[in-house]
PDB file of C-alpha atoms in Angstrom:
ATOM      1  CA  UNK A 990     -21.328  99.038 -24.531  1.00 80.00           C
ATOM      2  CA  UNK A 991     -24.003  95.647 -25.552  1.00 88.00           C
ATOM      3  CA  UNK A 992     -23.632  92.742 -25.462  1.00 91.00           C
ATOM      4  CA  UNK A 993     -25.523  89.040 -25.415  1.00 94.00           C
ATOM      5  CA  UNK A 994     -24.419  85.323 -24.471  1.00 96.00           C
ATOM      6  CA  UNK A 995     -25.595  82.187 -26.009  1.00 96.00           C
ATOM      7  CA  UNK A 996     -24.211  79.471 -23.921  1.00 96.00           C
ATOM      8  CA  UNK A 997     -24.353  76.131 -25.095  1.00 96.00           C
ATOM      9  CA  UNK A 998     -23.665  75.565 -28.609  1.00 95.00           C
ATOM     10  CA  UNK A 999     -26.178  72.693 -28.157  1.00 97.00           C
ATOM     11  CA  UNK A1000     -29.695  71.775 -26.444  1.00 98.00           C
ATOM     12  CA  UNK A1001     -30.556  68.453 -26.968  1.00 98.00           C
ATOM     13  CA  UNK A1002     -34.336  67.373 -26.511  1.00 98.00           C
ATOM     14  CA  UNK A1003     -36.522  64.310 -26.310  1.00 98.00           C
ATOM     15  CA  UNK A1004     -40.083  65.273 -28.143  1.00 97.00           C
ATOM     16  CA  UNK A1005     -42.339  66.190 -26.008  1.00 97.00           C
ATOM     17  CA  UNK A1006     -40.205  67.149 -23.074  1.00 98.00           C
ATOM     18  CA  UNK A1007     -39.633  71.501 -22.280  1.00 97.00           C
ATOM     19  CA  UNK A1008     -36.844  73.085 -23.397  1.00 97.00           C
ATOM     20  CA  UNK A1009     -34.533  75.767 -22.333  1.00 98.00           C
ATOM     21  CA  UNK A1010     -32.367  77.942 -24.345  1.00 98.00           C
ATOM     22  CA  UNK A1011     -30.291  80.472 -22.393  1.00 98.00           C
ATOM     23  CA  UNK A1012     -29.403  83.772 -23.138  1.00 98.00           C
ATOM     24  CA  UNK A1013     -27.545  86.168 -20.370  1.00 97.00           C
ATOM     25  CA  UNK A1014     -26.998  89.490 -22.295  1.00 96.00           C
ATOM     26  CA  UNK A1015     -24.690  92.805 -20.892  1.00 93.00           C
ATOM     27  CA  UNK A1016     -26.213  96.631 -21.344  1.00 89.00           C
ATOM     28  CA  UNK A1017     -25.540 100.208 -20.458  1.00 87.00           C
ATOM     29  CA  UNK A1018     -29.408 101.059 -20.221  1.00 85.00           C
ATOM     30  CA  UNK A1019     -32.286  99.242 -19.829  1.00 87.00           C
ATOM     31  CA  UNK A1020     -32.460  96.902 -23.049  1.00 90.00           C
ATOM     32  CA  UNK A1021     -34.279  95.415 -25.801  1.00 92.00           C
ATOM     33  CA  UNK A1022     -34.409  91.544 -26.447  1.00 94.00           C
ATOM     34  CA  UNK A1023     -35.201  89.175 -28.728  1.00 95.00           C
ATOM     35  CA  UNK A1024     -35.110  86.113 -29.720  1.00 97.00           C
ATOM     36  CA  UNK A1025     -34.971  84.393 -33.409  1.00 97.00           C
ATOM     37  CA  UNK A1026     -34.893  81.146 -35.444  1.00 97.00           C
ATOM     38  CA  UNK A1027     -33.218  79.743 -38.592  1.00 95.00           C
ATOM     39  CA  UNK A1028     -34.147  76.847 -40.788  1.00 94.00           C
ATOM     40  CA  UNK A1029     -31.277  75.404 -43.184  1.00 90.00           C
ATOM     41  CA  UNK A1030     -31.481  77.295 -46.322  1.00 87.00           C
ATOM     42  CA  UNK A1031     -33.683  79.794 -44.689  1.00 90.00           C
ATOM     43  CA  UNK A1032     -33.433  84.135 -42.882  1.00 92.00           C
ATOM     44  CA  UNK A1033     -33.827  84.614 -39.364  1.00 94.00           C
ATOM     45  CA  UNK A1034     -37.318  84.367 -38.173  1.00 95.00           C
ATOM     46  CA  UNK A1035     -38.510  86.390 -35.170  1.00 94.00           C
ATOM     47  CA  UNK A1036     -39.428  85.372 -32.358  1.00 96.00           C
ATOM     48  CA  UNK A1037     -40.584  86.708 -28.914  1.00 95.00           C
ATOM     49  CA  UNK A1038     -39.010  90.373 -28.239  1.00 94.00           C
ATOM     50  CA  UNK A1039     -38.812  91.897 -25.096  1.00 94.00           C
ATOM     51  CA  UNK A1040     -38.784  95.954 -24.562  1.00 89.00           C
ATOM     52  CA  UNK A1041     -41.392  96.074 -21.168  1.00 86.00           C
ATOM     53  CA  UNK A1042     -43.766  95.232 -18.997  1.00 86.00           C
ATOM     54  CA  UNK A1043     -45.435  91.559 -18.010  1.00 89.00           C
ATOM     55  CA  UNK A1044     -41.161  89.311 -17.880  1.00 92.00           C
ATOM     56  CA  UNK A1045     -42.669  86.341 -19.372  1.00 95.00           C
ATOM     57  CA  UNK A1046     -43.278  87.286 -22.988  1.00 95.00           C
ATOM     58  CA  UNK A1047     -45.388  84.810 -25.843  1.00 95.00           C
ATOM     59  CA  UNK A1048     -44.444  83.966 -29.224  1.00 94.00           C
ATOM     60  CA  UNK A1049     -44.849  82.465 -32.186  1.00 91.00           C
ATOM     61  CA  UNK A1050     -44.979  78.645 -31.809  1.00 92.00           C
ATOM     62  CA  UNK A1051     -45.789  77.882 -28.783  1.00 95.00           C
ATOM     63  CA  UNK A1052     -42.507  78.892 -27.450  1.00 97.00           C
ATOM     64  CA  UNK A1053     -42.319  81.400 -24.278  1.00 97.00           C
ATOM     65  CA  UNK A1054     -39.437  84.067 -22.450  1.00 97.00           C
ATOM     66  CA  UNK A1055     -38.691  85.006 -19.635  1.00 96.00           C
ATOM     67  CA  UNK A1056     -37.501  88.604 -18.305  1.00 96.00           C
ATOM     68  CA  UNK A1057     -35.080  88.557 -15.843  1.00 96.00           C
ATOM     69  CA  UNK A1058     -33.723  91.597 -15.203  1.00 94.00           C
ATOM     70  CA  UNK A1059     -31.040  90.822 -11.779  1.00 94.00           C
ATOM     71  CA  UNK A1060     -29.650  87.738 -13.552  1.00 96.00           C
ATOM     72  CA  UNK A1061     -29.454  89.803 -17.075  1.00 96.00           C
ATOM     73  CA  UNK A1062     -31.169  86.646 -18.110  1.00 97.00           C
ATOM     74  CA  UNK A1063     -33.542  86.415 -21.352  1.00 98.00           C
ATOM     75  CA  UNK A1064     -34.466  82.580 -21.833  1.00 98.00           C
ATOM     76  CA  UNK A1065     -35.863  81.207 -23.784  1.00 98.00           C
ATOM     77  CA  UNK A1066     -38.730  78.110 -23.129  1.00 98.00           C
ATOM     78  CA  UNK A1067     -41.430  75.705 -25.065  1.00 97.00           C
ATOM     79  CA  UNK A1068     -43.130  73.429 -22.520  1.00 97.00           C
ATOM     80  CA  UNK A1069     -43.186  70.733 -24.706  1.00 97.00           C
ATOM     81  CA  UNK A1070     -40.700  70.561 -27.185  1.00 97.00           C
ATOM     82  CA  UNK A1071     -41.085  69.362 -31.481  1.00 97.00           C
ATOM     83  CA  UNK A1072     -39.403  67.600 -34.146  1.00 97.00           C
ATOM     84  CA  UNK A1073     -39.802  70.662 -35.978  1.00 96.00           C
ATOM     85  CA  UNK A1074     -38.507  72.571 -33.535  1.00 97.00           C
ATOM     86  CA  UNK A1075     -34.988  71.544 -34.429  1.00 97.00           C
ATOM     87  CA  UNK A1076     -32.708  74.992 -35.746  1.00 97.00           C
ATOM     88  CA  UNK A1077     -30.250  77.052 -35.485  1.00 96.00           C
ATOM     89  CA  UNK A1078     -31.975  80.269 -32.383  1.00 97.00           C
ATOM     90  CA  UNK A1079     -30.389  83.947 -32.149  1.00 97.00           C
ATOM     91  CA  UNK A1080     -30.322  86.354 -29.353  1.00 97.00           C
ATOM     92  CA  UNK A1081     -30.036  89.729 -29.981  1.00 94.00           C
ATOM     93  CA  UNK A1082     -30.444  93.092 -27.839  1.00 92.00           C
ATOM     94  CA  UNK A1083     -30.780  96.767 -28.292  1.00 89.00           C
ATOM     95  CA  UNK A1084     -29.552  99.403 -25.531  1.00 84.00           C
ATOM     96  CA  UNK A1085     -32.059 101.790 -24.894  1.00 79.00           C
ATOM     97  CA  UNK A1086     -30.287 103.727 -23.257  1.00 69.00           C
ATOM     98  CA  UNK A1087     -26.409 103.309 -24.384  1.00 61.00           C
ATOM     99  CA  UNK A1088     -27.249 105.263 -28.162  1.00 57.00           C
ATOM    100  CA  UNK A1089     -26.538 103.014 -30.558  1.00 61.00           C
ATOM    101  CA  UNK A1090     -30.199 101.423 -32.833  1.00 68.00           C
ATOM    102  CA  UNK A1091     -27.332  98.309 -34.273  1.00 75.00           C
ATOM    103  CA  UNK A1092     -27.954  94.543 -32.076  1.00 84.00           C
ATOM    104  CA  UNK A1093     -26.412  92.766 -30.706  1.00 89.00           C
ATOM    105  CA  UNK A1094     -26.916  88.747 -31.348  1.00 92.00           C
ATOM    106  CA  UNK A1095     -25.436  85.231 -29.709  1.00 93.00           C
ATOM    107  CA  UNK A1096     -22.971  83.358 -31.941  1.00 93.00           C
ATOM    108  CA  UNK A1097     -25.991  81.189 -31.704  1.00 95.00           C
ATOM    109  CA  UNK A1098     -27.635  77.470 -29.850  1.00 97.00           C
ATOM    110  CA  UNK A1099     -29.058  74.661 -32.630  1.00 96.00           C
ATOM    111  CA  UNK A1100     -32.376  72.796 -31.260  1.00 97.00           C
ATOM    112  CA  UNK A1101     -31.644  69.347 -31.711  1.00 98.00           C
ATOM    113  CA  UNK A1102     -35.172  67.130 -30.924  1.00 97.00           C
ATOM    114  CA  UNK A1103     -34.965  63.473 -30.536  1.00 96.00           C
ATOM    115  CA  UNK A1104     -37.694  61.764 -32.054  1.00 95.00           C
TER     116      UNK A1104
ATOM    117  CA  UNK B1021     -46.275  89.517 -48.948  1.00 84.00           C
ATOM    118  CA  UNK B1022     -43.898  91.028 -46.330  1.00 84.00           C
ATOM    119  CA  UNK B1023     -40.978  90.667 -47.438  1.00 94.00           C
ATOM    120  CA  UNK B1024     -36.735  90.203 -48.100  1.00 96.00           C
ATOM    121  CA  UNK B1025     -35.657  89.674 -51.153  1.00 97.00           C
ATOM    122  CA  UNK B1026     -31.624  88.367 -52.038  1.00 97.00           C
ATOM    123  CA  UNK B1027     -30.121  87.709 -55.552  1.00 97.00           C
ATOM    124  CA  UNK B1028     -28.434  85.309 -55.498  1.00 97.00           C
ATOM    125  CA  UNK B1029     -29.006  82.198 -52.944  1.00 96.00           C
ATOM    126  CA  UNK B1030     -25.631  81.206 -54.434  1.00 96.00           C
ATOM    127  CA  UNK B1031     -22.614  81.756 -55.753  1.00 96.00           C
ATOM    128  CA  UNK B1032     -18.995  80.406 -56.634  1.00 96.00           C
ATOM    129  CA  UNK B1033     -16.557  83.088 -58.656  1.00 95.00           C
ATOM    130  CA  UNK B1034     -13.019  84.099 -58.070  1.00 95.00           C
ATOM    131  CA  UNK B1035     -10.201  85.762 -56.030  1.00 96.00           C
ATOM    132  CA  UNK B1036     -10.562  89.741 -57.100  1.00 95.00           C
ATOM    133  CA  UNK B1037     -13.613  89.302 -59.419  1.00 96.00           C
ATOM    134  CA  UNK B1038     -16.846  92.335 -58.503  1.00 97.00           C
ATOM    135  CA  UNK B1039     -19.322  91.065 -57.333  1.00 97.00           C
ATOM    136  CA  UNK B1040     -22.893  93.070 -56.038  1.00 97.00           C
ATOM    137  CA  UNK B1041     -25.234  91.301 -54.556  1.00 98.00           C
ATOM    138  CA  UNK B1042     -28.940  93.216 -53.957  1.00 98.00           C
ATOM    139  CA  UNK B1043     -31.353  93.178 -51.301  1.00 98.00           C
ATOM    140  CA  UNK B1044     -35.233  95.295 -52.238  1.00 98.00           C
ATOM    141  CA  UNK B1045     -37.462  94.891 -49.557  1.00 97.00           C
ATOM    142  CA  UNK B1046     -41.195  95.708 -49.975  1.00 96.00           C
ATOM    143  CA  UNK B1047     -42.103  97.301 -46.476  1.00 94.00           C
ATOM    144  CA  UNK B1048     -41.063 100.774 -46.534  1.00 94.00           C
ATOM    145  CA  UNK B1049     -38.152  99.911 -43.779  1.00 93.00           C
ATOM    146  CA  UNK B1050     -36.236 103.124 -43.178  1.00 91.00           C
ATOM    147  CA  UNK B1051     -34.190 100.658 -41.009  1.00 92.00           C
ATOM    148  CA  UNK B1052     -31.832  97.637 -43.329  1.00 94.00           C
ATOM    149  CA  UNK B1053     -28.359  96.208 -42.384  1.00 94.00           C
ATOM    150  CA  UNK B1054     -26.086  92.918 -43.065  1.00 97.00           C
ATOM    151  CA  UNK B1055     -24.518  90.519 -42.189  1.00 96.00           C
ATOM    152  CA  UNK B1056     -22.549  87.364 -43.021  1.00 96.00           C
ATOM    153  CA  UNK B1057     -23.005  84.098 -40.699  1.00 95.00           C
ATOM    154  CA  UNK B1058     -20.058  82.049 -39.846  1.00 93.00           C
ATOM    155  CA  UNK B1059     -19.442  79.331 -37.469  1.00 88.00           C
ATOM    156  CA  UNK B1060     -19.101  79.364 -34.339  1.00 84.00           C
ATOM    157  CA  UNK B1061     -18.787  83.149 -34.579  1.00 88.00           C
ATOM    158  CA  UNK B1062     -22.878  83.789 -35.061  1.00 87.00           C
ATOM    159  CA  UNK B1063     -24.486  86.771 -36.737  1.00 91.00           C
ATOM    160  CA  UNK B1064     -21.804  89.945 -37.732  1.00 92.00           C
ATOM    161  CA  UNK B1065     -22.789  92.971 -39.555  1.00 93.00           C
ATOM    162  CA  UNK B1066     -21.347  94.486 -42.181  1.00 96.00           C
ATOM    163  CA  UNK B1067     -23.556  98.071 -43.072  1.00 95.00           C
ATOM    164  CA  UNK B1068     -26.644  99.186 -41.950  1.00 93.00           C
ATOM    165  CA  UNK B1069     -28.445 102.372 -43.252  1.00 93.00           C
ATOM    166  CA  UNK B1070     -30.834 104.901 -41.668  1.00 89.00           C
ATOM    167  CA  UNK B1071     -32.598 105.614 -44.290  1.00 90.00           C
ATOM    168  CA  UNK B1072     -32.093 106.751 -48.601  1.00 93.00           C
ATOM    169  CA  UNK B1073     -28.140 108.460 -48.484  1.00 92.00           C
ATOM    170  CA  UNK B1074     -26.959 107.666 -44.816  1.00 91.00           C
ATOM    171  CA  UNK B1075     -25.442 104.051 -44.287  1.00 94.00           C
ATOM    172  CA  UNK B1076     -22.374 103.319 -41.309  1.00 92.00           C
ATOM    173  CA  UNK B1077     -19.946 100.535 -40.852  1.00 93.00           C
ATOM    174  CA  UNK B1078     -21.074  97.874 -38.294  1.00 91.00           C
ATOM    175  CA  UNK B1079     -18.479  95.428 -37.219  1.00 89.00           C
ATOM    176  CA  UNK B1080     -16.705  93.859 -40.385  1.00 94.00           C
ATOM    177  CA  UNK B1081     -17.329  96.250 -43.523  1.00 96.00           C
ATOM    178  CA  UNK B1082     -13.596  95.861 -44.379  1.00 96.00           C
ATOM    179  CA  UNK B1083     -13.764  94.464 -47.868  1.00 97.00           C
ATOM    180  CA  UNK B1084     -17.275  95.761 -48.361  1.00 98.00           C
ATOM    181  CA  UNK B1085     -18.750  98.908 -49.920  1.00 97.00           C
ATOM    182  CA  UNK B1086     -23.127  98.986 -49.891  1.00 97.00           C
ATOM    183  CA  UNK B1087     -25.535 101.996 -51.382  1.00 96.00           C
ATOM    184  CA  UNK B1088     -28.392 103.325 -49.806  1.00 97.00           C
ATOM    185  CA  UNK B1089     -29.503 104.848 -53.390  1.00 97.00           C
ATOM    186  CA  UNK B1090     -33.355 104.144 -53.463  1.00 96.00           C
ATOM    187  CA  UNK B1091     -35.352 102.969 -49.726  1.00 96.00           C
ATOM    188  CA  UNK B1092     -36.643  99.272 -51.155  1.00 97.00           C
ATOM    189  CA  UNK B1093     -32.354  98.269 -52.280  1.00 97.00           C
ATOM    190  CA  UNK B1094     -29.429  98.300 -51.037  1.00 98.00           C
ATOM    191  CA  UNK B1095     -27.120  95.989 -52.460  1.00 98.00           C
ATOM    192  CA  UNK B1096     -23.944  94.368 -50.980  1.00 98.00           C
ATOM    193  CA  UNK B1097     -20.632  95.443 -53.202  1.00 98.00           C
ATOM    194  CA  UNK B1098     -17.818  93.113 -52.343  1.00 97.00           C
ATOM    195  CA  UNK B1099     -14.912  95.514 -55.521  1.00 95.00           C
ATOM    196  CA  UNK B1100     -12.092  93.243 -55.133  1.00 96.00           C
ATOM    197  CA  UNK B1101     -13.628  89.971 -53.704  1.00 97.00           C
ATOM    198  CA  UNK B1102     -10.648  87.268 -51.358  1.00 97.00           C
ATOM    199  CA  UNK B1103     -11.891  83.629 -50.182  1.00 97.00           C
ATOM    200  CA  UNK B1104     -11.591  85.472 -46.484  1.00 96.00           C
ATOM    201  CA  UNK B1105     -15.112  86.728 -47.876  1.00 97.00           C
ATOM    202  CA  UNK B1106     -16.697  82.755 -47.855  1.00 97.00           C
ATOM    203  CA  UNK B1107     -19.593  83.172 -46.057  1.00 97.00           C
ATOM    204  CA  UNK B1108     -23.985  82.942 -45.446  1.00 97.00           C
ATOM    205  CA  UNK B1109     -24.964  86.150 -46.200  1.00 97.00           C
ATOM    206  CA  UNK B1110     -28.018  87.708 -44.884  1.00 97.00           C
ATOM    207  CA  UNK B1111     -29.664  91.059 -45.501  1.00 97.00           C
ATOM    208  CA  UNK B1112     -31.996  92.711 -43.101  1.00 95.00           C
ATOM    209  CA  UNK B1113     -34.570  96.065 -42.583  1.00 94.00           C
ATOM    210  CA  UNK B1114     -36.596  97.145 -39.946  1.00 91.00           C
ATOM    211  CA  UNK B1115     -39.052 100.475 -39.064  1.00 87.00           C
ATOM    212  CA  UNK B1116     -36.904 102.892 -37.553  1.00 72.00           C
ATOM    213  CA  UNK B1117     -37.697 102.382 -33.897  1.00 68.00           C
ATOM    214  CA  UNK B1118     -35.290 100.549 -32.731  1.00 66.00           C
ATOM    215  CA  UNK B1119     -37.459  97.821 -30.249  1.00 77.00           C
ATOM    216  CA  UNK B1120     -38.985  96.437 -33.421  1.00 82.00           C
ATOM    217  CA  UNK B1121     -37.243  93.476 -35.275  1.00 87.00           C
ATOM    218  CA  UNK B1122     -35.245  93.248 -38.336  1.00 90.00           C
ATOM    219  CA  UNK B1123     -37.499  91.231 -40.650  1.00 94.00           C
ATOM    220  CA  UNK B1124     -33.990  89.322 -42.761  1.00 96.00           C
ATOM    221  CA  UNK B1125     -33.430  87.773 -45.982  1.00 96.00           C
ATOM    222  CA  UNK B1126     -33.512  83.873 -46.712  1.00 95.00           C
ATOM    223  CA  UNK B1127     -29.575  84.427 -47.866  1.00 96.00           C
ATOM    224  CA  UNK B1128     -26.495  84.449 -50.181  1.00 97.00           C
ATOM    225  CA  UNK B1129     -24.116  81.550 -49.905  1.00 97.00           C
ATOM    226  CA  UNK B1130     -20.996  83.258 -51.326  1.00 97.00           C
ATOM    227  CA  UNK B1131     -17.475  80.963 -51.916  1.00 97.00           C
ATOM    228  CA  UNK B1132     -14.919  82.909 -53.388  1.00 97.00           C
ATOM    229  CA  UNK B1133     -12.098  80.753 -54.921  1.00 95.00           C
TER     230      UNK B1133
END
């Protein structure tokens, strides 16, 4: 079975400060991990993914995420937040060893960047 | 431009009146799926399709039907809509490899009165 948790419903950060949006997962095998962003009145847009290799993954719009196998986490980060980063962020997981092609999405974290 | 197109974007209708939400993708993707998004519940998968004529239930299939007669189209059918199906719906597609990200449409907001 696979599952993903986003422990924070909302994250508030001041513009220019670093931001972190948390994601933890549970899989029986190895994970494929994804981050998506949703702006108002739009569908989800792919940001970045971890498949294998380097634990630090770089993605779109200056975002990056760090895969930590021992902590089963895949937190999304950005060194300097912009007001335009304010959006809803979703983490998703697929279990390589679970036989399921269906991804599981977290409940989403609303990121609010204050000017 | 690569895209997933859903129609309509907004619909208000009444209980019991059959409706169809269309979804079309122009990327030749094998895999397509439907999700509903509700506050506090995130995204939940309704149905998915691995390829033409191959569909399967997701986590919340009750009250919905789908078909995949052509690779590019994956309509969502509500035969007898009820108020608990009021939600924001998304169609998505991807290549048939489980390490590929999904491409999402812009959503359809359905209100069932």
